[in-house]
Coordinates of C-alpha atoms in Angstrom, one line a residue:
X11 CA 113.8 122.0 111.1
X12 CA 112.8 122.8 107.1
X13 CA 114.1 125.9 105.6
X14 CA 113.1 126.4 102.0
X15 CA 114.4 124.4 99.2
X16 CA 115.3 121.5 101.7
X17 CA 113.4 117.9 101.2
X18 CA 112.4 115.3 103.8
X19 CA 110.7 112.7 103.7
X20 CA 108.9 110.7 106.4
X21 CA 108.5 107.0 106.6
X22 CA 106.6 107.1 110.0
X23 CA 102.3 106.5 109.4
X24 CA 100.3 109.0 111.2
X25 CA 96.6 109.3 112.1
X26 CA 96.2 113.0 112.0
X27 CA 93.1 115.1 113.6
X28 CA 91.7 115.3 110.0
X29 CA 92.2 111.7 109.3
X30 CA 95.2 111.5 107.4
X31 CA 98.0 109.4 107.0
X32 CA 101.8 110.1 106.9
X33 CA 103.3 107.1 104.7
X34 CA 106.8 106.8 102.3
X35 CA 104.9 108.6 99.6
X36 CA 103.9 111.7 101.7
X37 CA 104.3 115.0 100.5
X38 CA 106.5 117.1 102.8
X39 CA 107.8 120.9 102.5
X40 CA 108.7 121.9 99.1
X41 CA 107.1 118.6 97.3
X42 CA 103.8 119.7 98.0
X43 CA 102.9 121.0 94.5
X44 CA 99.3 122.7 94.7
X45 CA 97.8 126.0 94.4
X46 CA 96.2 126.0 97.8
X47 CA 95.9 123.8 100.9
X48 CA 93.4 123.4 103.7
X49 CA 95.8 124.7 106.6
X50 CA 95.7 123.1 110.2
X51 CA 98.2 124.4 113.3
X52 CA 100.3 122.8 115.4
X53 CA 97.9 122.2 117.6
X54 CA 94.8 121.1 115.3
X55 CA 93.5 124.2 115.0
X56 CA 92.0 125.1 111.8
X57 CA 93.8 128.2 109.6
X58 CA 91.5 127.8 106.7
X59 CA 92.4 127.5 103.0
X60 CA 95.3 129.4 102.3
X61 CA 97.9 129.2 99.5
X62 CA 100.9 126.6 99.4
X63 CA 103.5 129.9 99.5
X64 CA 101.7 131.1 103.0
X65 CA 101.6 127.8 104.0
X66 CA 105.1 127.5 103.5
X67 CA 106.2 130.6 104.5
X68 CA 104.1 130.0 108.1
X69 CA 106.0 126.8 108.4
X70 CA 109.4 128.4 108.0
X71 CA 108.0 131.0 110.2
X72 CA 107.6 128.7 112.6
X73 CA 110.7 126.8 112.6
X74 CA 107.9 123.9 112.1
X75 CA 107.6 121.5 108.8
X76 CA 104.4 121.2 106.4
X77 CA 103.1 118.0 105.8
X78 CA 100.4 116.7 103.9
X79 CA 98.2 114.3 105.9
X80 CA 95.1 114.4 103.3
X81 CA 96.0 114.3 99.8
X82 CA 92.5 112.9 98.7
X83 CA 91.0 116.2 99.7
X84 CA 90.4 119.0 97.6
X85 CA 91.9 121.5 98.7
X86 CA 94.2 118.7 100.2
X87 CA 95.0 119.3 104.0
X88 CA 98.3 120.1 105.1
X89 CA 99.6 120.5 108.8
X90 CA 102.3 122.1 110.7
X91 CA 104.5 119.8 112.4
X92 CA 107.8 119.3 113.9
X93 CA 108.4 115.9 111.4
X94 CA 111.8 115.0 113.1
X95 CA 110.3 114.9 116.4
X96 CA 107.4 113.0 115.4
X97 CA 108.9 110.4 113.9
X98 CA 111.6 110.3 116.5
X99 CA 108.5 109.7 119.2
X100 CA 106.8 107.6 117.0
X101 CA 109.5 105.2 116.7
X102 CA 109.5 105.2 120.4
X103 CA 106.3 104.3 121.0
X104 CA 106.3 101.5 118.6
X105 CA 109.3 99.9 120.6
X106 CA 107.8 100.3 123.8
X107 CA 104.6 98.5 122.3
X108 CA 106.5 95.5 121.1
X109 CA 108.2 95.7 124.3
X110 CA 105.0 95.7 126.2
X111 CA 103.5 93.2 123.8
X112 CA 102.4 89.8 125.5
X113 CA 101.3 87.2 123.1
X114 CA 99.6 83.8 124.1
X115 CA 101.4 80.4 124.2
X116 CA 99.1 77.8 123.6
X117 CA 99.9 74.4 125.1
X118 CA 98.1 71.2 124.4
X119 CA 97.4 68.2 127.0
X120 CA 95.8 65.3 125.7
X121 CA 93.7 63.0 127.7
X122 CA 91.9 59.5 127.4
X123 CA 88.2 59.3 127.5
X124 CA 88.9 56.3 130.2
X125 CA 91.8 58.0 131.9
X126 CA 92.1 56.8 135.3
X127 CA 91.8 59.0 138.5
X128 CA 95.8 59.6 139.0
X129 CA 96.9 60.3 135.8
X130 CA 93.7 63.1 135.6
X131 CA 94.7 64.4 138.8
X132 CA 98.7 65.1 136.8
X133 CA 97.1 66.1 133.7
X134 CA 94.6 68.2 135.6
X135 CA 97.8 70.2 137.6
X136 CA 99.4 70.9 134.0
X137 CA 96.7 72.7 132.9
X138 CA 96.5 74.2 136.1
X139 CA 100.2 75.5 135.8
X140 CA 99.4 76.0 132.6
X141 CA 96.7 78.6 133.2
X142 CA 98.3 80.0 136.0
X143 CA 100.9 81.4 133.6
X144 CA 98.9 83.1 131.3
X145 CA 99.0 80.1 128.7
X146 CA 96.1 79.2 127.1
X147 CA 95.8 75.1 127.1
X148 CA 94.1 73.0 124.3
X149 CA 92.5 69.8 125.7
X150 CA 91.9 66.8 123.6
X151 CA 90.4 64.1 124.3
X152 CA 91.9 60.7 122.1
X153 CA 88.9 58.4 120.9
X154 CA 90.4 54.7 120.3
X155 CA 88.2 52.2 118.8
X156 CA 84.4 51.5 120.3
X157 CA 85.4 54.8 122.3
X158 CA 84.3 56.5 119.2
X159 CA 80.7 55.6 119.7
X160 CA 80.7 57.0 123.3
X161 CA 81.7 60.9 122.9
X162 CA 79.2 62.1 126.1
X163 CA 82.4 60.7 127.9
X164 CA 84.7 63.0 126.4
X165 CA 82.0 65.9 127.3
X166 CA 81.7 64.9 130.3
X167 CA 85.3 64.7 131.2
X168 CA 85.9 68.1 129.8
X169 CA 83.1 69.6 131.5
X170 CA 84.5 68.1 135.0
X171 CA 87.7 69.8 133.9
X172 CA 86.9 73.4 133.1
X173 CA 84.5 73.3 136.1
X174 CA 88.1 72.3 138.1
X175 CA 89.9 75.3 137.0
X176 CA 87.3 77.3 137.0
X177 CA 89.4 79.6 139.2
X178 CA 92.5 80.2 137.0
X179 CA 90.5 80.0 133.6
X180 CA 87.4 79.3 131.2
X181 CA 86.3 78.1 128.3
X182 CA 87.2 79.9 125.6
X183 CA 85.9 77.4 123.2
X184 CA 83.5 74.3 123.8
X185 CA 84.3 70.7 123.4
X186 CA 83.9 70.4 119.6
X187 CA 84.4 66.6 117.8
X188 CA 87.4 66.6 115.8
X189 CA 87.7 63.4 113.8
X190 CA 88.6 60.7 116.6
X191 CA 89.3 63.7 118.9
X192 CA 87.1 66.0 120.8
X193 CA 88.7 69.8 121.5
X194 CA 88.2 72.0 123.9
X195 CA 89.9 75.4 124.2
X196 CA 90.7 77.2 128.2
X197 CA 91.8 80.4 128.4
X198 CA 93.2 82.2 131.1
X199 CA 91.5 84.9 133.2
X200 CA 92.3 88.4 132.5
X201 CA 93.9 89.0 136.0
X202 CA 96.5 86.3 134.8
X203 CA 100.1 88.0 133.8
X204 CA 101.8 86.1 131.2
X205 CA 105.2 86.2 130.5
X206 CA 105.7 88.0 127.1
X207 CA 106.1 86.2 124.2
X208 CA 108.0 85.9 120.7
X209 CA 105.1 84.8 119.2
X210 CA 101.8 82.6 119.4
X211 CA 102.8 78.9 119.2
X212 CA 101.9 75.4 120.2
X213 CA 103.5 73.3 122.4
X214 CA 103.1 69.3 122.3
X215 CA 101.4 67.7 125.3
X216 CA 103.4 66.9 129.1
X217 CA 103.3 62.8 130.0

């Protein structure tokens, strides 16, 4: 806890009730240099203006720390806070989100706009395991040659495809033309759990 005379500085942001924001450059305890403050308690409640050496003094009072969480105000507002505790739960909950955190792997299978009925039926059963894992799966479509001048093929192939896993996904975005490719984007439904992720990355297509 702060006793007079004794510095600390906090490195932990904060969204306080009045909006503020505890950063490296917050004013804690004795480096709070003004006249007066707008003083708030503990639990939010609002003290009222008072002057920095009540403010203070309440704070050592209360075993607690004062910390300035809006220094743009006039009189800025300062609150009374346990600052070791705070920062010590704060840090906490910042490693249980990145624990928590699940980003998307995106994999890719690419298909011809001529592909024949066996080789759909393999691509077709990545996606699916794809999808089924939480993955979201980019699905190309490869134009070769006079296939260019034919892309309601590639529309319709992707159309029979999403309709197909309808069940584990959907369209997150629609076949677009991409040069000699045509993309189209599936995403898993909500209810699917992936398995937490590093970060978002592509993966090349499965033979």
């Amino acid at each position: 806890m702060w006793a007079p005379g004794r510095e600390r500085v906090g490195s932990t942001p904060f969204s306080s009730d009045q909006g503020g924001h505890i950063s490296s450059e917050t004013r804690i305890n004795d480096r709070i240099r003004v006249p007066e403050v707008r003083l708030v308690g503990p639990n939010g409640e609002q003290v009222g203006i008072v002057r920095i050496e009540d403010a203070l003094r309440l704070a050592n009072e209360s075993d607690l720390d004062l910390v300035e969480v809006a220094p743009q105000a006039r009189p800025p507002v300062c609150k009374l806070m346990d600052f070791g505790k705070f920062k010590y739960e704060s840090a906490q909950k910042a490693r249980e989100s990145r624990r928590n955190q699940q980003l998307t792997v995106i994999k890719e299978q690419k298909l011809r706009p001529k592909i024949d009925q066996h080789d759909y039926e393999t691509k077709k059963g990545h996606v699916s395991r794809f999808l089924a894992a939480g993955n979201k799966v980019k699905v190309t479509i490869m134009f070769r040659g006079r296939e260019q001048s034919r892309p309601e093929l590639g529309f319709r192939l992707l159309q029979k495809l999403a309709d197909e896993v309808a069940e584990l996904g959907f369209v997150e975005s629609s076949a677009k033309q991409d040069g000699r490719n045509m993309i189209m984007v599936l995403a898993p439904h909500k209810n699917v759990k992936a398995k937490p992720k590093a970060k978002e990355t592509a993966e090349p297509a499965e033979s």
